[in-house]
Short mmCIF file of C-alpha atoms and ligand atoms in Angstrom, two decimals:
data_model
loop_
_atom_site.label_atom_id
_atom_site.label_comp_id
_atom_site.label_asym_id
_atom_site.label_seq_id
_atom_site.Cartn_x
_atom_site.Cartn_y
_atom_site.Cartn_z
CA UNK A 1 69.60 -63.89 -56.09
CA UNK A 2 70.74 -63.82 -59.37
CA UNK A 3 72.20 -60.10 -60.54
CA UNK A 4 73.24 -58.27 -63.65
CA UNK A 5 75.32 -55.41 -63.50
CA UNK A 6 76.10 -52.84 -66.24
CA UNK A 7 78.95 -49.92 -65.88
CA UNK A 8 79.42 -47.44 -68.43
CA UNK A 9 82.36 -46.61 -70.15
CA UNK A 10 83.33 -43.73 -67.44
CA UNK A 11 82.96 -46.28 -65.14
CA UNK A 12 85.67 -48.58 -65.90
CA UNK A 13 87.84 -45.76 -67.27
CA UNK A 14 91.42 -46.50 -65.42
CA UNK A 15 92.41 -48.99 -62.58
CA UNK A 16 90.93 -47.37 -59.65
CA UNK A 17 88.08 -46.90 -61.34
CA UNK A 18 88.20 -50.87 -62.59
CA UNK A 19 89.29 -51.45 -58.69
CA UNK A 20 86.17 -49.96 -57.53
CA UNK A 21 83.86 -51.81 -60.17
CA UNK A 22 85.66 -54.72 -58.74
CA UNK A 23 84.63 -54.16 -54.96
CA UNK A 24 81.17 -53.42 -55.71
CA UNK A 25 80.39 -56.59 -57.75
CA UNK A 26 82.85 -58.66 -55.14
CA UNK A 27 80.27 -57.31 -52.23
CA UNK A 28 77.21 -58.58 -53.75
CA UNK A 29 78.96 -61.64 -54.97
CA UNK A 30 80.28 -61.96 -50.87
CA UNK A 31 76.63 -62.39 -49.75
CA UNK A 32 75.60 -65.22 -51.79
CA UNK A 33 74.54 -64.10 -54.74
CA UNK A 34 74.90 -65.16 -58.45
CA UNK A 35 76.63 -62.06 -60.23
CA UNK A 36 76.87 -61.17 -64.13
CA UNK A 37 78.91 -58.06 -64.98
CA UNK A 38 78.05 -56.05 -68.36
CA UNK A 39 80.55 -54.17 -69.03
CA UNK A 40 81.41 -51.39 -71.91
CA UNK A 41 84.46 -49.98 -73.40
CA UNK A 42 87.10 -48.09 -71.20
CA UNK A 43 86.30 -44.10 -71.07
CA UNK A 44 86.34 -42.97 -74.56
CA UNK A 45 88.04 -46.08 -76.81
CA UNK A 46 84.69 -46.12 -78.75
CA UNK A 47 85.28 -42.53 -79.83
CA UNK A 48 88.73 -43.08 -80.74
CA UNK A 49 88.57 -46.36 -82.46
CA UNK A 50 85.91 -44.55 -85.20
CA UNK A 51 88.63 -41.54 -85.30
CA UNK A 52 91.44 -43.97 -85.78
CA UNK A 53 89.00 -45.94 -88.72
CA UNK A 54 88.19 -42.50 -90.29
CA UNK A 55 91.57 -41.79 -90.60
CA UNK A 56 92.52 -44.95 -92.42
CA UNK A 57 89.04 -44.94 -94.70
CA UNK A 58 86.39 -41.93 -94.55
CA UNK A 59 83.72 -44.45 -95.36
CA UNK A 60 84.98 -47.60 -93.98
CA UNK A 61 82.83 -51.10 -94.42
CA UNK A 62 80.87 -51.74 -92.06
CA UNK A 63 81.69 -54.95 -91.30
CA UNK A 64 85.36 -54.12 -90.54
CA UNK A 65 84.12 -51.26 -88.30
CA UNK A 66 82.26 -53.91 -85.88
CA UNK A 67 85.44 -56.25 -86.13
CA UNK A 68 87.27 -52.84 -84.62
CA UNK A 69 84.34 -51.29 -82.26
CA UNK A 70 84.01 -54.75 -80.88
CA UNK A 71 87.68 -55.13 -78.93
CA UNK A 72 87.00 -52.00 -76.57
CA UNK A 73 84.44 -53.84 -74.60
CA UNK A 74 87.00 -57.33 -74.88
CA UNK A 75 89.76 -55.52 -73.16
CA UNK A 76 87.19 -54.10 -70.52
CA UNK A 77 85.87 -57.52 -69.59
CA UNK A 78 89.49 -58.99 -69.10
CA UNK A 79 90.85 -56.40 -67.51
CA UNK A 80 87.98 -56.34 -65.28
CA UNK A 81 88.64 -60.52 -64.51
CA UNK A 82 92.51 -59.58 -63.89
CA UNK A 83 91.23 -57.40 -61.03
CA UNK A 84 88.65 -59.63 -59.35
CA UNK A 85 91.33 -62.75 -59.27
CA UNK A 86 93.69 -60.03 -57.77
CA UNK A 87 91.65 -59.48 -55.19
CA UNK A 88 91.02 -63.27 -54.82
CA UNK A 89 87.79 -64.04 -56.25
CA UNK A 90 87.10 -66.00 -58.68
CA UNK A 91 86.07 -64.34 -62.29
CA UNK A 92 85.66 -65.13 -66.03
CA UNK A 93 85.10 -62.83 -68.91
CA UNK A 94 83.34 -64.02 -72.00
CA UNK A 95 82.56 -62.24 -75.33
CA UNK A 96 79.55 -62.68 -77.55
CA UNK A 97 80.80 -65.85 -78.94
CA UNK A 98 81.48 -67.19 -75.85
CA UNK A 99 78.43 -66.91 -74.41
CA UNK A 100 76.68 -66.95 -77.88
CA UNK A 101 74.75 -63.50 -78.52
CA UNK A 102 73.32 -64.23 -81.36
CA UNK A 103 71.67 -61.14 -83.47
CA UNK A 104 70.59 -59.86 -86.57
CA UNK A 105 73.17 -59.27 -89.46
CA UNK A 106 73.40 -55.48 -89.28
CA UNK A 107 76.33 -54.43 -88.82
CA UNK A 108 76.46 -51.40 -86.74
CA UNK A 109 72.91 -51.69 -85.81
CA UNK A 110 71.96 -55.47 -84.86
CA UNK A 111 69.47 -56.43 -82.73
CA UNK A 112 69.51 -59.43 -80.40
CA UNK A 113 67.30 -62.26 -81.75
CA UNK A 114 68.50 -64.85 -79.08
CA UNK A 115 70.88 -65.34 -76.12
CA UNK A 116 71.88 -68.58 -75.12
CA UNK A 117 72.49 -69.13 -71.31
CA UNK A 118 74.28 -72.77 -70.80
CA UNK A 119 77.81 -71.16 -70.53
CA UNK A 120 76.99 -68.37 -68.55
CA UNK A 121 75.23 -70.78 -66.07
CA UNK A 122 77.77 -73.13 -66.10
CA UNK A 123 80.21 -70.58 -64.92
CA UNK A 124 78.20 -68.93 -62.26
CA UNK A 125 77.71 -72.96 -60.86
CA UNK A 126 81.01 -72.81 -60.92
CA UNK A 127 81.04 -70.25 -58.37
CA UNK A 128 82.51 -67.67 -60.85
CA UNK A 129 81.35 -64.12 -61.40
CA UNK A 130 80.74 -63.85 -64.98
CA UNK A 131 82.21 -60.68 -66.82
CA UNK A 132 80.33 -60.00 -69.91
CA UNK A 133 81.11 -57.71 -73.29
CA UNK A 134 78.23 -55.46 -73.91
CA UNK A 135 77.90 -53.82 -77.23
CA UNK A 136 78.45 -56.88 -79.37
CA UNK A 137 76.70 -60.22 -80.63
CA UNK A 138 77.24 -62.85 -83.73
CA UNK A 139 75.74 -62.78 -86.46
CA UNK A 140 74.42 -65.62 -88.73
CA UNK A 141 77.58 -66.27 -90.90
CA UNK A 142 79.35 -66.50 -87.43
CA UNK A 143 81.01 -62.47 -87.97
CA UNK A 144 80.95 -59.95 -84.92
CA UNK A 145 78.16 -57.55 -84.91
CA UNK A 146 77.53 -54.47 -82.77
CA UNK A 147 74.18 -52.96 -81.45
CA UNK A 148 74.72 -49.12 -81.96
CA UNK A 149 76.17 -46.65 -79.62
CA UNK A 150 75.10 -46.75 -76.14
CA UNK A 151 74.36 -50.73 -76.99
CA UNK A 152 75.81 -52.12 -73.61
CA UNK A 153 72.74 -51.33 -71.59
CA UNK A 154 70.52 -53.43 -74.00
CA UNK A 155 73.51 -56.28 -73.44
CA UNK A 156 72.68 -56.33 -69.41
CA UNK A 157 68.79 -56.05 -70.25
CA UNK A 158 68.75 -59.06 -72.59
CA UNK A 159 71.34 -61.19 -70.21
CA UNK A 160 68.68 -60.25 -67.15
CA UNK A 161 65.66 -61.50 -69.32
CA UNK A 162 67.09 -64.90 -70.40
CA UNK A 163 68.65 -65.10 -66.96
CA UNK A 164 65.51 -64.64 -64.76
CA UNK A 165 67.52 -62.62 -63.04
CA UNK A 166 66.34 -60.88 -59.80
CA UNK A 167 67.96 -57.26 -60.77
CA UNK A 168 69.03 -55.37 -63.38
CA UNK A 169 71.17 -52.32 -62.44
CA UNK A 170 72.70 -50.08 -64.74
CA UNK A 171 75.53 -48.28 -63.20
CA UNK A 172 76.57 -45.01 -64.89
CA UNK A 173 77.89 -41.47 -64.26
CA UNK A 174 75.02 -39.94 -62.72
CA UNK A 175 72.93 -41.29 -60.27
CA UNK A 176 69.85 -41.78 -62.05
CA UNK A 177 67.49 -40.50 -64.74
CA UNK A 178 66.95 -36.70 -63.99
CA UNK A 179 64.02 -34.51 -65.87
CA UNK A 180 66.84 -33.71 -68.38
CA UNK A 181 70.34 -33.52 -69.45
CA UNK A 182 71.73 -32.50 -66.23
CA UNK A 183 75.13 -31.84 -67.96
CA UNK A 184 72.54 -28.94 -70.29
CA UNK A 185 70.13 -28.11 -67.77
CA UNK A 186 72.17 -27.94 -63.97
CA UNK A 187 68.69 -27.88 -61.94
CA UNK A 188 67.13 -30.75 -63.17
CA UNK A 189 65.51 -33.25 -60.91
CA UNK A 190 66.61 -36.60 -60.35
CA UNK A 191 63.01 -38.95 -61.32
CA UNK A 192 62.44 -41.67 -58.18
CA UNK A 193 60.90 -43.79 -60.73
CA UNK A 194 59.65 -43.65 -64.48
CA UNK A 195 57.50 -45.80 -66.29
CA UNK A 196 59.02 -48.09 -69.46
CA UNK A 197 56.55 -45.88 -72.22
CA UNK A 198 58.04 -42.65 -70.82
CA UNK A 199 61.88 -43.43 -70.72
CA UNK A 200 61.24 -44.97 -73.59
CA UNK A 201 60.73 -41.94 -75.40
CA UNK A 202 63.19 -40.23 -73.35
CA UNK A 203 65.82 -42.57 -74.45
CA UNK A 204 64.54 -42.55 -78.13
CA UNK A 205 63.94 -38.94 -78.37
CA UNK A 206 68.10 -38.29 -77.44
CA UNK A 207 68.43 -38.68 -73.40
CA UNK A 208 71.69 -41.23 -73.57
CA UNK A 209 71.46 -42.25 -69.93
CA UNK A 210 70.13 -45.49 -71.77
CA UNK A 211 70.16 -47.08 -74.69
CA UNK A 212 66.56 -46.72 -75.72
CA UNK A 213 66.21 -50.70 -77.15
CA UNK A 214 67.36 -51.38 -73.26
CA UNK A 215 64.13 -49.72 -72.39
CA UNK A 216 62.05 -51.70 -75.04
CA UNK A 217 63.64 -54.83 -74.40
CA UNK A 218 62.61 -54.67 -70.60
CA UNK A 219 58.96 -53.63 -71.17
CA UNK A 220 58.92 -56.78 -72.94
CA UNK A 221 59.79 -59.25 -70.66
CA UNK A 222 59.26 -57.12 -67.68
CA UNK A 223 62.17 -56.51 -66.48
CA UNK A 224 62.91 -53.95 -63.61
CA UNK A 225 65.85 -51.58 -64.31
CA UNK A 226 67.59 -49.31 -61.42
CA UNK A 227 70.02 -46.59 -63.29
CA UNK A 228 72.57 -45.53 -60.48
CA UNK A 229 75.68 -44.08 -59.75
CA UNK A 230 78.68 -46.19 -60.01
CA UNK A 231 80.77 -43.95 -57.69
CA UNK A 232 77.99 -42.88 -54.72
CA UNK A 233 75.39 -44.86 -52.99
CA UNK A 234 72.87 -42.49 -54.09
CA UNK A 235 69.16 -44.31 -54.50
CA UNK A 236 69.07 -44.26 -58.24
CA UNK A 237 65.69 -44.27 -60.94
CA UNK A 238 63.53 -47.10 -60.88
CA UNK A 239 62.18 -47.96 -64.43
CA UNK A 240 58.96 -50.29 -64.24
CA UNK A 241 56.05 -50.82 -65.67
CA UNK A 242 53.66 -48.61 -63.66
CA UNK A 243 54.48 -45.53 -61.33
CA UNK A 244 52.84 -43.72 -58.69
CA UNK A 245 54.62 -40.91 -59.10
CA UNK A 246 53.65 -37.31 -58.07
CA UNK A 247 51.31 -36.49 -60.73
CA UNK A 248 53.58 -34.72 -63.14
CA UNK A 249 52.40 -33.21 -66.16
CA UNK A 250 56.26 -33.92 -68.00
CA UNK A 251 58.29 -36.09 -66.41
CA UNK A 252 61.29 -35.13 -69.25
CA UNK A 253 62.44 -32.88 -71.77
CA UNK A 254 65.44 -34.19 -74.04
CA UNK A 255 67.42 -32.72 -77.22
CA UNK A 256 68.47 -34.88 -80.06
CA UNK A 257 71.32 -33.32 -81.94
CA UNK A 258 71.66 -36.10 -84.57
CA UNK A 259 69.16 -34.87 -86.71
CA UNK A 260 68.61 -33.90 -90.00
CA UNK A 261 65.91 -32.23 -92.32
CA UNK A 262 65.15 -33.70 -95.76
CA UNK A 263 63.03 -30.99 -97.70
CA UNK A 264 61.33 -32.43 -100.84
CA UNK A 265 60.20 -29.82 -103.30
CA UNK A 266 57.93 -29.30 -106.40
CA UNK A 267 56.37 -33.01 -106.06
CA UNK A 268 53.33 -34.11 -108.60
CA UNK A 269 50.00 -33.35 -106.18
CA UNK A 270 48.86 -36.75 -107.17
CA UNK A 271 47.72 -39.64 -104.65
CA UNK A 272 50.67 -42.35 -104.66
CA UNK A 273 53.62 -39.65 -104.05
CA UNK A 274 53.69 -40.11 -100.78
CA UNK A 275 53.52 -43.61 -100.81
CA UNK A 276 56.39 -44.12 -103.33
CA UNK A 277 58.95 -41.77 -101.46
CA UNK A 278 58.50 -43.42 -98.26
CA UNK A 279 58.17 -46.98 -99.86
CA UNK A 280 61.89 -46.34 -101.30
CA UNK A 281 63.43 -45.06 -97.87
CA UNK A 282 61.51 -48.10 -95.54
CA UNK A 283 63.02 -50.52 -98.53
CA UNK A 284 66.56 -49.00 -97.72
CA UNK A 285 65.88 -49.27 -93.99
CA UNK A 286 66.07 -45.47 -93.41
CA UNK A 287 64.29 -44.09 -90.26
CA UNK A 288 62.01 -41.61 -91.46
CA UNK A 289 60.30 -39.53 -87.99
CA UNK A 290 58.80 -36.00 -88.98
CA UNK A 291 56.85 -35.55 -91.85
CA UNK A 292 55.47 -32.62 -92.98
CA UNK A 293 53.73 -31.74 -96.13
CA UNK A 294 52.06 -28.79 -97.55
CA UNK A 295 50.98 -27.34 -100.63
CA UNK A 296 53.29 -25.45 -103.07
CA UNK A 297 52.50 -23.38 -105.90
CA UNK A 298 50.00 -24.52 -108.96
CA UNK A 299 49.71 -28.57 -109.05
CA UNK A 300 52.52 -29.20 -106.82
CA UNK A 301 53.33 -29.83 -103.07
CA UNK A 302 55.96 -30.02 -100.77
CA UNK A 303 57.53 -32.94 -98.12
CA UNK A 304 59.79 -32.48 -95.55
CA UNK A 305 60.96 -35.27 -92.72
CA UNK A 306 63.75 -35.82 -90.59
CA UNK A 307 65.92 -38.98 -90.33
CA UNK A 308 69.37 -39.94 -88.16
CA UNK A 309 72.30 -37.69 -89.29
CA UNK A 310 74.55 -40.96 -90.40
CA UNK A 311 71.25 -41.94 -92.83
CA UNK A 312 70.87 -38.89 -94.34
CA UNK A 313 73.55 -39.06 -96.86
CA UNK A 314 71.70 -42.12 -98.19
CA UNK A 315 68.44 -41.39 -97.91
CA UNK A 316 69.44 -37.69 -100.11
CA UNK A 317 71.41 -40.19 -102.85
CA UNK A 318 68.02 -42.91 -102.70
CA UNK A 319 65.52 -39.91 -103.86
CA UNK A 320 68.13 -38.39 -106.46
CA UNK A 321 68.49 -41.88 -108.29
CA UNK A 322 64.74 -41.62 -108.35
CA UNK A 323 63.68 -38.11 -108.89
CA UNK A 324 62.08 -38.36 -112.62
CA UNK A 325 60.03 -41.43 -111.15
CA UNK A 326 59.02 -39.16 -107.80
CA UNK A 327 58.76 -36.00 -110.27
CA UNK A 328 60.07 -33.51 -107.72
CA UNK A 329 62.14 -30.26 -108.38
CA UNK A 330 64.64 -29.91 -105.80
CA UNK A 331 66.00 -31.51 -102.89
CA UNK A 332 67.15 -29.51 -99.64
CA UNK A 333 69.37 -31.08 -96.95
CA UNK A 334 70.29 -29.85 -93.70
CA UNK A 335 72.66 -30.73 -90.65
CA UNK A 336 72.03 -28.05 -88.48
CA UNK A 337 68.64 -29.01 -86.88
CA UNK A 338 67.86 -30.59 -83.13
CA UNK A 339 64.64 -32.02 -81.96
CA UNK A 340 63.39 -31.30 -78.81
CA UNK A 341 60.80 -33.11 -76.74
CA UNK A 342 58.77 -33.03 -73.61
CA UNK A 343 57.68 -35.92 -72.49
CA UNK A 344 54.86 -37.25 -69.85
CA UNK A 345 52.14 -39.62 -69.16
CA UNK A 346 49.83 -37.15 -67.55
CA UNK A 347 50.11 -34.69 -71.05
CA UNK A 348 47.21 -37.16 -72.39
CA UNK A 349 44.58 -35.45 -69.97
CA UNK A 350 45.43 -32.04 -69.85
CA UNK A 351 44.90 -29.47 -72.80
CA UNK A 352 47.60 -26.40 -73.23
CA UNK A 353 50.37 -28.66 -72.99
CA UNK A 354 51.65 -27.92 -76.46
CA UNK A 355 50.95 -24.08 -75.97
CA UNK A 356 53.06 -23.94 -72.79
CA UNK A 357 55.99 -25.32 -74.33
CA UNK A 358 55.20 -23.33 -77.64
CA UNK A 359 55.30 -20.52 -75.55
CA UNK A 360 58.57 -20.84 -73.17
CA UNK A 361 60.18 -21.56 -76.81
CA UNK A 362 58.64 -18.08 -78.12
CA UNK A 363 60.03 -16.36 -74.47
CA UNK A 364 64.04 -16.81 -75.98
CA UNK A 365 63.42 -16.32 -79.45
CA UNK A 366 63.83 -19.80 -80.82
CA UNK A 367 61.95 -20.70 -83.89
CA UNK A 368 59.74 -23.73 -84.71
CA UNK A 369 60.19 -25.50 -87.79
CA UNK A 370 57.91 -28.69 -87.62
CA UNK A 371 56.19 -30.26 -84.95
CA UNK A 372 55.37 -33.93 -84.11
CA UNK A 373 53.13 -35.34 -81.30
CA UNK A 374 52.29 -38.55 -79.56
CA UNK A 375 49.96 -39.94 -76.87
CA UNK A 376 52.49 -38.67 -74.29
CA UNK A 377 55.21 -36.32 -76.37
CA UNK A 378 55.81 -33.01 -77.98
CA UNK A 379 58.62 -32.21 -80.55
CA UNK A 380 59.71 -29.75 -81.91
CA UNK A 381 62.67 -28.94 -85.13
CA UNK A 382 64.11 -26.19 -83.67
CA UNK A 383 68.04 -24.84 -84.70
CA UNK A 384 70.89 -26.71 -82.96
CA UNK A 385 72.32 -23.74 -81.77
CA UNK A 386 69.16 -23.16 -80.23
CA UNK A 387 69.35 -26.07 -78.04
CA UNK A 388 70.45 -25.44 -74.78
CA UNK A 389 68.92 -22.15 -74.57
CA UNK A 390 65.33 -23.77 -75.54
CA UNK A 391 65.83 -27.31 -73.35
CA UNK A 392 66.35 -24.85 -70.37
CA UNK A 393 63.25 -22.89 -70.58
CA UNK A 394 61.18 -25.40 -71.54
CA UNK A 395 62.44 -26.88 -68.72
CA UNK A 396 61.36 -24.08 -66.53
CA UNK A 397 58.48 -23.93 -67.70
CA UNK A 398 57.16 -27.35 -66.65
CA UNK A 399 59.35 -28.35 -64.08
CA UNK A 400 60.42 -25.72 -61.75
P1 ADP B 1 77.49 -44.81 -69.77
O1 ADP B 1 78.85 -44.68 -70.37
O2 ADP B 1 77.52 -45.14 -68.31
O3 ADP B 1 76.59 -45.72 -70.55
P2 ADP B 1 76.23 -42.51 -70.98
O4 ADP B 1 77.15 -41.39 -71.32
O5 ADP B 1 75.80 -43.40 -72.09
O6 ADP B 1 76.88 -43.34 -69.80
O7 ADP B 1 74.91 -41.94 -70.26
C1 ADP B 1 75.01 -41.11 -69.15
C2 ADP B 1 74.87 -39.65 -69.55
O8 ADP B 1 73.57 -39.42 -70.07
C3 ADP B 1 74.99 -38.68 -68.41
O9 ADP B 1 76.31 -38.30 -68.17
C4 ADP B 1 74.11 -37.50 -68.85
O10 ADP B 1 74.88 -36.40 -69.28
C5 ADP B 1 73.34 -38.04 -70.04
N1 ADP B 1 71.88 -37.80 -69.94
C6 ADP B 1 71.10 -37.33 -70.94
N2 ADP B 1 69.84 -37.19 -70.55
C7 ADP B 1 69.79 -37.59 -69.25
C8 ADP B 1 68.74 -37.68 -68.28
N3 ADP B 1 67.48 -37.35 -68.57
N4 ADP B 1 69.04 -38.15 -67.05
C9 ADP B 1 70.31 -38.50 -66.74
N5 ADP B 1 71.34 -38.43 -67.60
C10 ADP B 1 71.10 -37.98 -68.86
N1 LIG B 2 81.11 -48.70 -75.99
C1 LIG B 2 79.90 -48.51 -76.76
C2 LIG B 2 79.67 -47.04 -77.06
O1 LIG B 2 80.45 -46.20 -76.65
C3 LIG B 2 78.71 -49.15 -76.09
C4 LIG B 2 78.23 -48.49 -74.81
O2 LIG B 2 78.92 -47.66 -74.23
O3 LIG B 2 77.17 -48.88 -74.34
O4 LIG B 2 78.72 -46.72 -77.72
MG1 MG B 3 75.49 -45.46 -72.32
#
């Protein structure tokens, strides 16, 4: 069997914890099999290598910040291969030029757009475990690039695809994928198994446990993930395809703090408006997800959407270069906004979904501001101090 193995940045954060990373790869390695390691960045290095680049430049290229973000997983991977030969196996660690990662130019935000596999193979016929970076790939003028936080998990995904490889396990901090947060919400269930559409949305709609281009990049080539613990032998979440789970109406709810409100107001109530102000934030690759219009006072009306926190300040500076061409009034920004979600495959057949969630929301006071819905997802714009309060009873209301 051929295995790739992810562990999270807790999961490598000091040397027992690298010593015990070690032992668990060495086991699987000990009965025969071919073993790949992903690995990220020790504890919380990511965190502190922005701080440290904020400190030296508020606004820092972004280039430079992908040269930086890039050596936490680097000093994972050979740390990691220090331990194995300790313990007398042998162990290589490659980055994404070793191995040859090769993604789009964004920095910050690449995507893969091919892996090659001859150097990874070589090594494993070489009888070596192979310790991988996660988190980073090359870009066409041969510069580092890195895939956005949480990134590592879509490293392992894309390593099992080109691989073939017989299991993909992503080994984190808690022992699966629970119903939510179970840092926010303490009696959430842990899911058996989940299909790629709905953890899809989870991880899209803010539920970290994995890095939601992971999730897309294994519904594409099929492969089967298993989140787990990296410190019990707890069962873990299956994420396939197709489940037979126990018919739940939600399998999820998740909060997505990162989000901000973009309030157009006063535009022309022509045909075209719309058009144009979208057309100018796609052009600038800006994420729009909400939208909401209605109708202001005489000819005029009124658009509102959210986009990612670290666009916003672009997407506000985009519509202000442009705002005699747009012919709007006033523009309103805000920071202090969370979506919320519920999501489930069995919402498409059942009606008073969205009035059940509308209404544990309504039970602790917490205001609606816009609402968004797909085949098999609710959100809501609620207040971020709202959050934990709302996630909780919505919860409740589905789950418990
Ligand atoms: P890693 O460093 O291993 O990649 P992350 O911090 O990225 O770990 O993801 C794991 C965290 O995701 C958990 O500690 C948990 O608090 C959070 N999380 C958010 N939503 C969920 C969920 N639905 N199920 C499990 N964990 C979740
Ligand atoms: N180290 C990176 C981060 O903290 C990648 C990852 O953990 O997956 O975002
Ligand atoms: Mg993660």
């Amino acid at each position: 069997m051929l295995i790739v193995k992810k562990f999270g940045g807790t999961s490598v954060a000091n040397k027992e914890r690298i010593y015990n990373v070690a032992k668990r790869c060495i086991e699987d390695y000990k009965k025969g099999n071919k073993v790949v390691v992903v690995l990220s960045a020790m504890g919380d290095t990511t965190d502190d290598l922005i701080a440290k680049a904020k400190e030296i430049n508020p606004d820092p290229p972004k280039r430079e910040m992908d040269a930086l973000l890039s050596t936490g997983e680097q000093i994972s991977v050979a740390l990691m291969a220090m331990a194995m030969a300790k313990l007398g196996v042998p162990a290589v660690s490659l980055n994404a030029f070793q191995v040859v990662m090769h993604t789009t130019h964004h920095h910050l935000n690449a995507r893969f757009k091919k892996v090659d596999t001859d150097r990874i193979n070589a090594e494993l016929d070489q009888g070596r475990i192979v310790i991988v970076t996660g988190f980073q790939g090359v870009n066409r003028y041969d510069d580092v690039t890195t895939l956005g936080r949480g990134g590592s998990d879509t490293t392992a995904v894309a390593l099992a695809a080109v691989l073939n490889a017989d299991a993909c396990e992503i080994y984190t901090d808690v022992d699966g994928v629970y119903t939510a947060d179970p840092r926010i919400v303490p009696d959430a269930r842990k899911l058996k198994e989940i299909s790629y559409d709905e953890m899809l949305e989870l991880a899209t709609l803010g539920a970290q446990v994995l890095h939601n281009r992971s999730v897309e990049m294994a519904k594409k080539y099929n492969v089967p993930l298993v989140v787990r613990s990296s410190l019990t032998n707890a069962e873990g979440t299956v994420v396939k395809e197709v489940t037979k789970m126990e018919s739940m109406l939600v399998s999820g709810v998740a909060a997505d703090k990162d989000a901000a409100r973009i309030a157009i107001i006063g535009l022309k109530n022509t045909p075209g408006i719309a058009f144009r102000v979208f057309d100018l934030l796609a052009k600038k690759n800006i994420n729009v997800d909400m939208i909401l219009q209605s109708i202001g006072r005489e000819d005029s009306k009124d658009i509102s959407f959210t986009v990612d926190q670290t666009q916003a300040k672009e997407a506000v500076q985009i519509l202000k270069e442009n705002q005699e061409r747009l012919t709007f009034q006033k523009l309103v920004e805000e920071e202090n906004v969370a979506k919320l979600s519920i999501v489930g495959a069995g919402m498409q057949s059942n009606a008073g979904v969205a009035a059940k969630m509308f209404e544990a929301l309504a039970d602790v006071g917490v205001n609606i501001r816009m609402i968004s819905t797909s085949e098999i997802r609710i959100t809501v714009l609620i207040d971020i101090d709202d959050v934990n309060v709302a996630m909780k009873s919505v919860h409740d209301a589905f789950i418990n």
